[in-house]
Coordinates of C-alpha atoms in Angstrom, one line a residue:
X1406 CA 23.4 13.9 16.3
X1407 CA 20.9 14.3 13.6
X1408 CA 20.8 12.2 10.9
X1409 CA 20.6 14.6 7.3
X1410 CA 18.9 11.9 4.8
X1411 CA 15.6 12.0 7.7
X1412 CA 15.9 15.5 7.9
X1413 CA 16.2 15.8 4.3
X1414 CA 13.4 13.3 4.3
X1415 CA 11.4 15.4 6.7
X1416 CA 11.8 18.9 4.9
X1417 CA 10.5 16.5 1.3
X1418 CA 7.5 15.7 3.8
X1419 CA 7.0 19.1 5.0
X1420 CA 7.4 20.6 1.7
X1421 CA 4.2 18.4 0.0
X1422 CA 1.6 18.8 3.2
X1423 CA 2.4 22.7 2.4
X1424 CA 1.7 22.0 -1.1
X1425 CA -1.6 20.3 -0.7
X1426 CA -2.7 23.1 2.3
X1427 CA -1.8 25.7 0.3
X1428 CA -4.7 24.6 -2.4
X1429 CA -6.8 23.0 0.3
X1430 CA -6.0 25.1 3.4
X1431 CA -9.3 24.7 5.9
X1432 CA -9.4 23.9 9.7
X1433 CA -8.3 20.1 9.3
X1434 CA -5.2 21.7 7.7
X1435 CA -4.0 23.1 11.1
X1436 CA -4.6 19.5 12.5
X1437 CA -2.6 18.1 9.6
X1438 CA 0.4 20.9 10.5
X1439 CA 0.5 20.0 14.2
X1440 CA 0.2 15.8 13.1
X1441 CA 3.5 16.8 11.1
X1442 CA 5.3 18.7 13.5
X1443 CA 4.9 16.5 16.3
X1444 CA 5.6 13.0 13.9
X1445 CA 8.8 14.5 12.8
X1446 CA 9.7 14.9 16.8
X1447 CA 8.5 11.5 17.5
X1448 CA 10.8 10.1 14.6
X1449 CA 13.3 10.4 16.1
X1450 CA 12.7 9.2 19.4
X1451 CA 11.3 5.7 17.4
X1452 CA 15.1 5.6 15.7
X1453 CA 17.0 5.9 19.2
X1454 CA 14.3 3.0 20.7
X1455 CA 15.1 1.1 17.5
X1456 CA 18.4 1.5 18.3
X1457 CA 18.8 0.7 21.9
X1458 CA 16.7 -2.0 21.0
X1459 CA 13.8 -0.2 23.5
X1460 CA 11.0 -0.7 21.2
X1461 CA 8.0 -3.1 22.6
X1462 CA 8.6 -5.3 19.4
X1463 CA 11.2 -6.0 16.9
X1464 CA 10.9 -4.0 14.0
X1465 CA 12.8 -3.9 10.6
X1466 CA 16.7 -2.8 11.7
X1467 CA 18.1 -1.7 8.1
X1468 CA 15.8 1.5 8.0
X1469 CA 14.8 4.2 10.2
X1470 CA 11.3 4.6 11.8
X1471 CA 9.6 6.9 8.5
X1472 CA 6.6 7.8 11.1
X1473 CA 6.9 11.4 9.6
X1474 CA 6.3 10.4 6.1
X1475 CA 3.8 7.0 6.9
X1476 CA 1.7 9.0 9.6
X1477 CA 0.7 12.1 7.0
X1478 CA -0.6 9.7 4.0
X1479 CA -4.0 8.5 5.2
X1480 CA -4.9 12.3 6.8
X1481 CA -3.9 13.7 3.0
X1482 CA -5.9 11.2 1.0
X1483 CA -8.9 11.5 3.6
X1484 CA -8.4 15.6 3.0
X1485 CA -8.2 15.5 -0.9
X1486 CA -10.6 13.0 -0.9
X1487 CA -13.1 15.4 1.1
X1488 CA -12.0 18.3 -1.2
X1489 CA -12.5 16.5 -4.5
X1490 CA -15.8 15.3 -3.6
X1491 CA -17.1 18.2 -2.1
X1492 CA -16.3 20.0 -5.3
X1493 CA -18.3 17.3 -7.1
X1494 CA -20.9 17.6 -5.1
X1495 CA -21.5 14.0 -3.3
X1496 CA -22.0 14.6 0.5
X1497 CA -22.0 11.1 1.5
X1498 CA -17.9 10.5 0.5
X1499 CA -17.4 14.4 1.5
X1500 CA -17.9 12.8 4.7
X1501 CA -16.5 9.9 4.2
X1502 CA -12.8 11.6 3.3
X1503 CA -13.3 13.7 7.0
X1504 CA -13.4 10.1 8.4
X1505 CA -10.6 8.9 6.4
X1506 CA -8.5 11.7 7.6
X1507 CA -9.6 11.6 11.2
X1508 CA -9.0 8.5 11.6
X1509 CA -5.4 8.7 9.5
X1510 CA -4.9 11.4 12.6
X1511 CA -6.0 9.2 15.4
X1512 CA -4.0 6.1 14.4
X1513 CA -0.8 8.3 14.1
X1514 CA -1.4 10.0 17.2
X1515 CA -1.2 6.5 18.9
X1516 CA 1.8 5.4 17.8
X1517 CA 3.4 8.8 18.7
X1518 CA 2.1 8.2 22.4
X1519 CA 3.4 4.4 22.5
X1520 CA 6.5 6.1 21.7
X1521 CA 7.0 8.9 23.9
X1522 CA 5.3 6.6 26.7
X1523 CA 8.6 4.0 26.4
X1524 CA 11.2 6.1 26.0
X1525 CA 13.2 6.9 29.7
X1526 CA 13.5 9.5 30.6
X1527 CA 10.7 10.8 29.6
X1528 CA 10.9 13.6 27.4
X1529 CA 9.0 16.7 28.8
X1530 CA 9.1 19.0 25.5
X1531 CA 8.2 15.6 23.0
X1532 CA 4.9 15.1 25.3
X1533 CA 3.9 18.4 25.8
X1534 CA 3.7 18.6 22.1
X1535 CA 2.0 15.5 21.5
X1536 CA -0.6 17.1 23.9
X1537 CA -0.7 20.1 22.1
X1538 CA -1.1 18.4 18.4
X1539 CA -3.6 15.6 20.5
X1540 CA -5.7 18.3 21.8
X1541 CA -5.9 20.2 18.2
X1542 CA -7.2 16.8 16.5
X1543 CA -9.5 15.9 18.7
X1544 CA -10.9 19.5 19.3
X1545 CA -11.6 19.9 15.6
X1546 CA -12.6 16.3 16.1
X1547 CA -15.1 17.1 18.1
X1548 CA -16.8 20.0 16.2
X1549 CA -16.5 18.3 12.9
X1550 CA -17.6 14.4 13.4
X1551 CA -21.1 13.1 14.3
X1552 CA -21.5 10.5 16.6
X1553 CA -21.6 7.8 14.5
X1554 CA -18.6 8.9 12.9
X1555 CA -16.9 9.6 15.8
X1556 CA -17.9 6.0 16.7
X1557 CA -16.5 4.5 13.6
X1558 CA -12.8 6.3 14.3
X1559 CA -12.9 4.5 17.6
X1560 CA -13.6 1.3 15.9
X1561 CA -10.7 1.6 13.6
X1562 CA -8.7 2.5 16.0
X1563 CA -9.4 -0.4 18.4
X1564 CA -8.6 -3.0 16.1
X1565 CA -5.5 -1.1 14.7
X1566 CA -4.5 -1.6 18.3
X1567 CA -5.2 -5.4 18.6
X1568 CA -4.0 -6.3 15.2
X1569 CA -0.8 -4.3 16.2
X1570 CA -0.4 -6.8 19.6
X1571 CA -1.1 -9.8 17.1
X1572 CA 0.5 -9.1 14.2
X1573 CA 3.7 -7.7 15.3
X1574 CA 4.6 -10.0 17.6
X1575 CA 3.8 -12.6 14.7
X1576 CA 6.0 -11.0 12.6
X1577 CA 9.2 -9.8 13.7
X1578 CA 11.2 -7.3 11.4
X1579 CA 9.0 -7.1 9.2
X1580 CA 8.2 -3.3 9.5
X1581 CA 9.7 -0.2 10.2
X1582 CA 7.1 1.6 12.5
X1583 CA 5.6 3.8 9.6
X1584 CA 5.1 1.1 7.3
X1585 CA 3.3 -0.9 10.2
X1586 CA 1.1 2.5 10.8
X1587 CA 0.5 2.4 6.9
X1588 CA -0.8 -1.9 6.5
X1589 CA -2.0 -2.3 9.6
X1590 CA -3.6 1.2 9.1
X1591 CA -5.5 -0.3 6.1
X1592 CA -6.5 -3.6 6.6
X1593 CA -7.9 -1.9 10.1
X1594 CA -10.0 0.4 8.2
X1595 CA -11.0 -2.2 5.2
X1596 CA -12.2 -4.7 8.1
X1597 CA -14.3 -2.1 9.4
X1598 CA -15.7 -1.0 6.6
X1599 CA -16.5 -4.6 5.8
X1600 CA -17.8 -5.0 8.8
X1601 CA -20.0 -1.9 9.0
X1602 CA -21.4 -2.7 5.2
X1603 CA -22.2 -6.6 6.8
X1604 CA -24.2 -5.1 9.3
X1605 CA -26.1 -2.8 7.0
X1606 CA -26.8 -4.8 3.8
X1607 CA -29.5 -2.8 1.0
X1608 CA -30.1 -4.8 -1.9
X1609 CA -28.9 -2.9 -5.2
X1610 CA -26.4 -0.7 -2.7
X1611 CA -22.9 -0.4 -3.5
X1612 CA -20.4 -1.7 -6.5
X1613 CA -19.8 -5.6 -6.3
X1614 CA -16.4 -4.8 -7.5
X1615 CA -15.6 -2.9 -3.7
X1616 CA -17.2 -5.5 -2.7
X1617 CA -15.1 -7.6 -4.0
X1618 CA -11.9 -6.3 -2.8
X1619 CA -13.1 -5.8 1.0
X1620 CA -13.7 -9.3 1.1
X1621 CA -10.6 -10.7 -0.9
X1622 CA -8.1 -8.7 1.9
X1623 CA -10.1 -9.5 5.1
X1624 CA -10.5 -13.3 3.6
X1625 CA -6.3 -13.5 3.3
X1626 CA -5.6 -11.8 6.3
X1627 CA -8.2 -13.9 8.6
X1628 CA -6.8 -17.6 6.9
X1629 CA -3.2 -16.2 7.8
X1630 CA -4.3 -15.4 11.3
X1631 CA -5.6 -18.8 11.3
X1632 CA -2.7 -21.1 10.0
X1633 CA -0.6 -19.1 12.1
X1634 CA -2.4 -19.8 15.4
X1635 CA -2.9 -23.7 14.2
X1636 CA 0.4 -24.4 13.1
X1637 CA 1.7 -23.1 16.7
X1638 CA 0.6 -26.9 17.4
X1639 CA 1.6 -28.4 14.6
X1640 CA 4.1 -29.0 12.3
X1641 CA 3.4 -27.4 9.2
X1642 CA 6.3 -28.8 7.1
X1643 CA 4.5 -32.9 7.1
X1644 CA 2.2 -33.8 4.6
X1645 CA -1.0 -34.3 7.1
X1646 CA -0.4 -30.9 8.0
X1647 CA -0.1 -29.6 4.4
X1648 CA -3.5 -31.8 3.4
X1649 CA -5.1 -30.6 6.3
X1650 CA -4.3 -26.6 4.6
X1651 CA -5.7 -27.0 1.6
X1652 CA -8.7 -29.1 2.9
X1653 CA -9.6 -25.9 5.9
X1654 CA -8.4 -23.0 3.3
X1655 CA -11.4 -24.7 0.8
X1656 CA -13.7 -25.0 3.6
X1657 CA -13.3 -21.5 4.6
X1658 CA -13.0 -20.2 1.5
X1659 CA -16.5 -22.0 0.3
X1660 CA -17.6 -21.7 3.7
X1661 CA -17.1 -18.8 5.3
X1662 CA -15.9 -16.2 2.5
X1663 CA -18.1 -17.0 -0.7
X1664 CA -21.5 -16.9 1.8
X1665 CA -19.9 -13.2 2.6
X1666 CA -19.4 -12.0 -0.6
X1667 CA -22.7 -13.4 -1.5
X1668 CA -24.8 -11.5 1.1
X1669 CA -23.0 -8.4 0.0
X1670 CA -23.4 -8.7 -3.9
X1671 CA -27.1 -10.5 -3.4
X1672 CA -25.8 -13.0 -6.2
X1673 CA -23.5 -16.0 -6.8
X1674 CA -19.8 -14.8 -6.6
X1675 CA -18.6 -17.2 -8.8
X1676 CA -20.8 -16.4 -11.4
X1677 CA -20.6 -13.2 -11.3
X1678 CA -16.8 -12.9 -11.7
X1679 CA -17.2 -15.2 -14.8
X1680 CA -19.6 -13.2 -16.5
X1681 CA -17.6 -10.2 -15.7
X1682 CA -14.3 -11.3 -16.7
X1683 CA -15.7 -11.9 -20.1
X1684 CA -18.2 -9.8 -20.5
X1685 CA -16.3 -8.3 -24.0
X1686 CA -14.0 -9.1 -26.5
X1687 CA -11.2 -6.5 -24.8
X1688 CA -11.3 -8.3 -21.7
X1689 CA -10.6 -11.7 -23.1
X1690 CA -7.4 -9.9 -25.3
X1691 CA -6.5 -8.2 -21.8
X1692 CA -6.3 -11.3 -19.7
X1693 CA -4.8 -13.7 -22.8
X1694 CA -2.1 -11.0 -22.6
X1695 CA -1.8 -11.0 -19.1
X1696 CA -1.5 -14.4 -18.8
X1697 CA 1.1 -14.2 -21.6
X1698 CA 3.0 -11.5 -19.2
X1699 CA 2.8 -13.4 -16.1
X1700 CA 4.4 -16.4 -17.9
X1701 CA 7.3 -14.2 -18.7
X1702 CA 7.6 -13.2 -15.1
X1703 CA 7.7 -17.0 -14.2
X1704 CA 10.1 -17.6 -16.8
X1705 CA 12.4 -15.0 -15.6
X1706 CA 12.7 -16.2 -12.2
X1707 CA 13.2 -19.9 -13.4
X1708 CA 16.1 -18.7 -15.8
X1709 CA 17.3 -16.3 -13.0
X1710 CA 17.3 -19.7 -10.8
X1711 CA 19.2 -21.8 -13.3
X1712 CA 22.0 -19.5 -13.5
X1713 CA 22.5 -19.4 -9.8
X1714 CA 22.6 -22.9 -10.3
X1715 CA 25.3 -22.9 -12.8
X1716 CA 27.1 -19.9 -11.4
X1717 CA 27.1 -20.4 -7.2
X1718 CA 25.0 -21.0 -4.8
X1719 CA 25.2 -17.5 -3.0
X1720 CA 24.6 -15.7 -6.2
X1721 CA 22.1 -12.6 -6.2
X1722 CA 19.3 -11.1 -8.4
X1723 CA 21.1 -7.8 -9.2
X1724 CA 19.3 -4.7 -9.3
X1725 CA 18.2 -4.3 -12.8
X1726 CA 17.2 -7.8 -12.9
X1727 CA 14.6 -7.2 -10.4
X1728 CA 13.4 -4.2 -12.2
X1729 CA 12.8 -6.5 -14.8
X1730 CA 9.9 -7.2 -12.8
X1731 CA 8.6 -3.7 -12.9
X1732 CA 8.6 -2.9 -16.6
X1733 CA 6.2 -6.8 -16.8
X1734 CA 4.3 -4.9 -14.1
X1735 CA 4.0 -1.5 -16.3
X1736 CA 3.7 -3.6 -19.7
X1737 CA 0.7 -4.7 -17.3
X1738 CA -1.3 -1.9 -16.4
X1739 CA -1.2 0.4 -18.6
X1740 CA -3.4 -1.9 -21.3
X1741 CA -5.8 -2.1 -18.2
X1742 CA -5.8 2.0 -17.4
X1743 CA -6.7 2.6 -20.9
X1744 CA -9.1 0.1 -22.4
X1745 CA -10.7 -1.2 -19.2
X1746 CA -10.3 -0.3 -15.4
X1747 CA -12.7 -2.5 -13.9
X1748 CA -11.0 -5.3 -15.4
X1749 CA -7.8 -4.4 -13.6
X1750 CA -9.4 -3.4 -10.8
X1751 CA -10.5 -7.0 -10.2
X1752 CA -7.8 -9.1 -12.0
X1753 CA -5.6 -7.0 -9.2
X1754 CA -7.5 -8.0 -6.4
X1755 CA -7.4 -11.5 -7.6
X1756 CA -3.5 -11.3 -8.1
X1757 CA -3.0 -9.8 -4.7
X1758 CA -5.0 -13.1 -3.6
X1759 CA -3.3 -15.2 -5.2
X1760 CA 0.2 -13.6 -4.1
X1761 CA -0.7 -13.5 -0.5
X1762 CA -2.1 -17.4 -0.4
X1763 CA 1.9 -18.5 -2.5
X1764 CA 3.2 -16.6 0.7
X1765 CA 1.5 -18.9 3.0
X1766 CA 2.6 -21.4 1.2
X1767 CA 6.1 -20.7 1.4
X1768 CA 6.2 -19.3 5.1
X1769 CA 4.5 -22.2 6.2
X1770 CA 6.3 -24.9 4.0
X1771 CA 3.3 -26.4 2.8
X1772 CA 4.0 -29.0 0.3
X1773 CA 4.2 -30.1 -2.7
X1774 CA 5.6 -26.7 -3.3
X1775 CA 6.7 -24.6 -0.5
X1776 CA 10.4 -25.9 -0.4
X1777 CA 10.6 -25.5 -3.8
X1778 CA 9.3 -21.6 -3.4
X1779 CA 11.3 -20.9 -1.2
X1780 CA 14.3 -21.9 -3.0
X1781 CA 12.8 -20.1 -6.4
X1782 CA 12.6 -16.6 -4.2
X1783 CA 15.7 -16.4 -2.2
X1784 CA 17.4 -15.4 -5.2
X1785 CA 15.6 -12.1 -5.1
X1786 CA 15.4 -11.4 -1.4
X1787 CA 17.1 -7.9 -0.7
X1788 CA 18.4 -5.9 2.6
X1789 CA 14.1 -5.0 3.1
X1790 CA 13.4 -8.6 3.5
X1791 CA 15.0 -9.2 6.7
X1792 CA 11.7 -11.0 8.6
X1793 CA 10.1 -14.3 8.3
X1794 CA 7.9 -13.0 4.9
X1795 CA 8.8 -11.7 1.7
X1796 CA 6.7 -9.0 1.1
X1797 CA 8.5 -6.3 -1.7
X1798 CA 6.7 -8.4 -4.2
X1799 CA 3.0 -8.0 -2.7
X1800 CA 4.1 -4.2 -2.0
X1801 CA 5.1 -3.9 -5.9
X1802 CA 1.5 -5.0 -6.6
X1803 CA -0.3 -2.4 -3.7
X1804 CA 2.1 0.5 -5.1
X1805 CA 0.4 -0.6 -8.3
X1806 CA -3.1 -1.3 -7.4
X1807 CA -3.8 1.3 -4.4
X1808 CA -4.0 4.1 -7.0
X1809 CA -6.6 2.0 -8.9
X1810 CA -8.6 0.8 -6.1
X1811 CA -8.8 4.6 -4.3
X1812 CA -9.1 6.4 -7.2
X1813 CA -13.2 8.2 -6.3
X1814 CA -15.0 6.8 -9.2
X1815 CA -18.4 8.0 -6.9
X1816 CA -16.9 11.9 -6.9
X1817 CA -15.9 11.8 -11.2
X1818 CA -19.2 11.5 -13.0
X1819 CA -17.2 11.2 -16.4
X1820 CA -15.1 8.3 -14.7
X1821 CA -12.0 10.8 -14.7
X1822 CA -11.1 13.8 -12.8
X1823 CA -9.6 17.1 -13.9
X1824 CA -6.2 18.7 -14.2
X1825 CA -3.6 16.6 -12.6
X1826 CA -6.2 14.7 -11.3
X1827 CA -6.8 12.6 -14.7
X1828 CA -3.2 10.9 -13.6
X1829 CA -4.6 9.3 -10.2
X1830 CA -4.8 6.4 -11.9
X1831 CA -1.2 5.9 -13.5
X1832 CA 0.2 7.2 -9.8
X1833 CA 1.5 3.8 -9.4
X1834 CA 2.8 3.7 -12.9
X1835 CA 4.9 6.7 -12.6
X1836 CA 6.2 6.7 -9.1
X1837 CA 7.0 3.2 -9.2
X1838 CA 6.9 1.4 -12.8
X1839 CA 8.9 4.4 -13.8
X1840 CA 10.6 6.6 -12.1
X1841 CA 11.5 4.0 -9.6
X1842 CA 12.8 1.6 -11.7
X1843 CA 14.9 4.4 -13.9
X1844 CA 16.3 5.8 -11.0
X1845 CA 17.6 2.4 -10.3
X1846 CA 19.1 1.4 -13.5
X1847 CA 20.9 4.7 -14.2
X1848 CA 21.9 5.4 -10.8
X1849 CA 23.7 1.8 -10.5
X1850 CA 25.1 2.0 -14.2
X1851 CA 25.9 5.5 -14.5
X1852 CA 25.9 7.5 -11.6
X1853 CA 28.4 9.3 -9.8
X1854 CA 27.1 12.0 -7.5
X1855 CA 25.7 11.1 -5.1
X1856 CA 22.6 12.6 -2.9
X1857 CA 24.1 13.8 0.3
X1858 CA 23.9 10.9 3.0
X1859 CA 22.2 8.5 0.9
X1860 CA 23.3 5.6 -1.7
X1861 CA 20.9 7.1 -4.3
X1862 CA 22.8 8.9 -7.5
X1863 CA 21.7 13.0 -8.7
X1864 CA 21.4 11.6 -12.1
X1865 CA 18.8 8.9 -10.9
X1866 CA 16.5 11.2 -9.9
X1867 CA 16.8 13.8 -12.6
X1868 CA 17.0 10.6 -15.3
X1869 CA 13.5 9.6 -13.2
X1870 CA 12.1 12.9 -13.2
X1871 CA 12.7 13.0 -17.2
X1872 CA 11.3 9.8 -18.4
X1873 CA 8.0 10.2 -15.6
X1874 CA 7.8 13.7 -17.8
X1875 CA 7.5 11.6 -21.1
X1876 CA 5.6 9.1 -19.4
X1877 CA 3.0 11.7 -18.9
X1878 CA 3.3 13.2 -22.1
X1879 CA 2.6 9.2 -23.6
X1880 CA -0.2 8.9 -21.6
X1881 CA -2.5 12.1 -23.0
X1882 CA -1.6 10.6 -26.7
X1883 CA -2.9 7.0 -26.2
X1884 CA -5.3 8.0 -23.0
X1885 CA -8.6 10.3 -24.8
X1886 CA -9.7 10.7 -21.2
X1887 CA -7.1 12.4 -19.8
X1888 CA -7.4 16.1 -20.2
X1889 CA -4.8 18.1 -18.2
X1890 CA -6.3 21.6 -18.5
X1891 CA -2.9 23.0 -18.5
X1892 CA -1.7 22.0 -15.2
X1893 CA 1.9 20.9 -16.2
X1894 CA 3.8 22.7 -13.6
X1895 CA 1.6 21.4 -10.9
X1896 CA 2.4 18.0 -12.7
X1897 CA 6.3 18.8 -12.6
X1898 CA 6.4 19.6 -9.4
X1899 CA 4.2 16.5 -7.9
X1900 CA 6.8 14.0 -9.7
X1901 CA 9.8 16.4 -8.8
X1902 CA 9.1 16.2 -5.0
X1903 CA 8.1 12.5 -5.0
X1904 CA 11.2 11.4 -7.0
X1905 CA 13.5 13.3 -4.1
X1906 CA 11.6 11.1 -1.6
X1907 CA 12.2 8.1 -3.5
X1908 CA 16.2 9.4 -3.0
X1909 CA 16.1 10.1 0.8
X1910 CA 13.5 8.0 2.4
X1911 CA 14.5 4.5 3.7
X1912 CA 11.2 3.1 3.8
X1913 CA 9.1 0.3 1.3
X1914 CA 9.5 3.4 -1.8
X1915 CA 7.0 0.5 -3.6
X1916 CA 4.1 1.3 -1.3
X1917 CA 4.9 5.1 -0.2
X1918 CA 5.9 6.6 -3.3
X1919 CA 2.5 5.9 -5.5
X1920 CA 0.1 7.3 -2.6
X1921 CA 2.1 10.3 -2.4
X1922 CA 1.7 10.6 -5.7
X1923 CA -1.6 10.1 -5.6
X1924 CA -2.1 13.2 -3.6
X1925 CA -0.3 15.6 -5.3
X1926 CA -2.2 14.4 -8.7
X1927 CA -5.5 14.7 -6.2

């Protein structure tokens, strides 16, 4: 039997690739429609192989597979990405999108063939369609890529494949199959862009600030790789052990990571993020506030802490006391999307850093403070948390941050788009920072209908529809570069359809919702 909130889920998914083909239609469109067709097949033979408990490794059990809605996200932002800078005129990340979204394709396409490859019997009408949606892709593939580029999908797509092996056996239940698609996805093609920028180094080329960011993820995801192979033979709990962490994570982060980024930037990291992080007079206000903020975040989870203390030992964060989290996070960005972007785009990078490394710390124990983490977070842990990491807080700050970090400065001369697209940006702030968080509150506190199959409350969504609508309308008073050239409905519809995902899909809404988003504004 079906299940109605993935088809419901599905039709949502359907519904915006439509949308964005119906302004963008062209001949990756038709690969796009066959990617979709075939994912939403696939689905559902990934929930029965969850279920039997078929699937190659263990993946998280309180959620359905969300391939359909994971495997269309990197071919859309590759195709508006293409579209928005071919309108602008820049040929090099014209290109660059068509690579974006091939690749996006590709990946998808292998987990589809993983699945329909395990499943017994094998399903003759699932695989005949995989071959008919495999065979449009790489067709138009094939007429649209050069070599190199078609070199550079196969790149991406070999180490999606290893860090698959590596990382998901790692890390049981810690992904549904679409969010794995999505992160692994990523830090596949950020290590080969790395990589490929390494190899090719020109003096004066590039931003220091992508730099920056390529280095910062690769550097966190290599130490983790590391520990985890090393503490295989030892015990990571003792204080040797926990000495012998900070000692190698200085070594390679002086070492190994800081000679990168130098080589890349042609100057001293170090120096160069101190003269940029107070370069002006806003960015010293910005970070004394921030700081401010993030001490009120730490003060919340010590008072939250205390009460369990006083209260029971198995009491739980509630709901709205973990959205406390997201208006800190909102409070947060919005002073940093208005007065200075590159500022947040940094300090972001630098806080996802920082929030991976206190995750190491925790997972591996590492003293003086990893017992006492781990006591300090177990208070929020919810049903999504059910593996060996805690990740909904690092996914709050991607939902966040991924609108800021792939917004196409190189394709808006005036540093903003047009239209809808003026609100790339603040994707993260609506979908998540607000309509997320309202849906929550109001659907707990004062809902009663409910969405058909689902836990999520009609007077959520509509209450999150409404206050992403004043959001917006907030935004063009204290935001002089947002010009909307009178594209409201478009605008209406994009958080419409995007707050009815939030209702039906089952997936990290943290890290799906904002990219979405992101589209739609795109």
């Amino acid at each position: 039997m079906l299940n109605k909130p993935v088809l419901l889920e599905s039709l949502i998914v359907f519904v915006i690739v439509l949308f964005v083909h119906a302004v963008v239609w062209d001949r990756y469109s038709w690969c796009a429609v066959a990617l979709a067709v075939q994912a939403f097949y696939i689905q559902f033979k990934w929930d029965r192989l969850l279920q039997l408990g078929g699937a190659v490794f263990q993946f998280r059990t309180a959620a359905n597979s969300g391939l359909l809605p994971a495997s269309m996200v990197i071919p859309l932002l590759g195709i508006v990405m293409k579209e928005r800078c071919k309108s602008a005129g820049i040929v090099y990340f014209e290109r660059f999108g068509i690579v974006v979204a091939s690749t996006g394709m590709l990946v998808a396409l292998f987990l589809s063939v993983i699945a329909v490859g395990i499943t017994k019997p094998v399903p003759t009408n699932t695989c005949i369609l995989t071959g008919v949606a495999g065979s449009i892709i790489i067709y138009t593939m094939k007429h649209s890529l050069t070599v190199s580029e078609v070199i550079e999908v196969l790149e991406v797509l070999l180490i999606f494949v290893y860090l698959s092996m590596i990382l998901l056996y790692l890390l049981p239940r810690c992904f549904t199959p679409g969010e794995a698609l999505l992160v692994l996805g990523g830090i596949s093609f950020v290590l080969n862009q790395l990589i490929k920028r390494s190899l090719n180094v020109t003096e004066g080329r590039g931003d220091p600030i992508d730099f920056f960011l390529l280095v910062a993820v690769v550097g966190v995801v290599l130490l983790g790789l590391f520990f985890t192979v090393l503490f295989i033979f030892m015990d990571s709990g003792t204080w040797i052990s926990s000495m012998f962490f900070h000692m190698m994570t200085a070594v390679l982060g002086l070492g190994v990571i800081m000679p990168w980024l130098y080589r890349l930037i042609q100057r001293n990291p170090l120096f160069w993020l101190l003269q940029f992080l107070f370069q002006t007079q806003t960015r010293v206000y910005l970070l004394l506030y921030w700081t401010f903020l993030a001490a009120s975040a730490c003060g919340v989870v010590f008072y939250q802490n205390a009460k369990r203390s006083s209260e029971s030992k198995k009491h739980k964060a509630s709901t709205i006391t973990r959205k406390y989290f997201h208006f800190i996070v909102v409070a947060t960005y919005v002073p940093g999307l208005i007065y200075d972007r590159q500022l947040l785009y940094i300090a972001a990078v630098l806080c996802l850093a920082v929030f991976i490394f206190l995750e190491y710390i925790r997972y591996f124990r590492i003293k003086p403070f990893g017992h006492t983490l781990r006591n300090l977070l177990s208070l929020f842990l919810d049903e999504r948390d059910s593996g060996p990491l805690i990740l909904t807080h690092i996914y709050l700050l991607l939902g966040m941050s991924l609108p800021v970090w792939l917004f196409p400065r190189s394709c808006a001369p005036k540093g903003t788009l047009s239209g809808a697209g003026a609100l790339v940006p603040y994707s993260g702030v609506l979908a998540v920072g607000v309509g997320d968080t309202i849906a929550s509150v109001f659907g707990s506190t004062m809902g009663e209908i409910k969405w058909p199959g689902t836990k999520k409350t009609v007077e959520g969504t509509m209450t999150a529809i409404f206050a992403q609508i004043i959001a917006v309308a907030l935004i063009l008073i204290f935001d002089s570069t947002v010009n909307l050239n009178s594209s409201y409905a478009w605008i209406l519809a994009s958080v419409s359809l995007v707050s009815l995902l939030e209702a039906y899909t089952t997936q990290i809404d943290n890290l799906l919702l904002p990219l979405y988003l992101q589209i739609m504004f795109m």
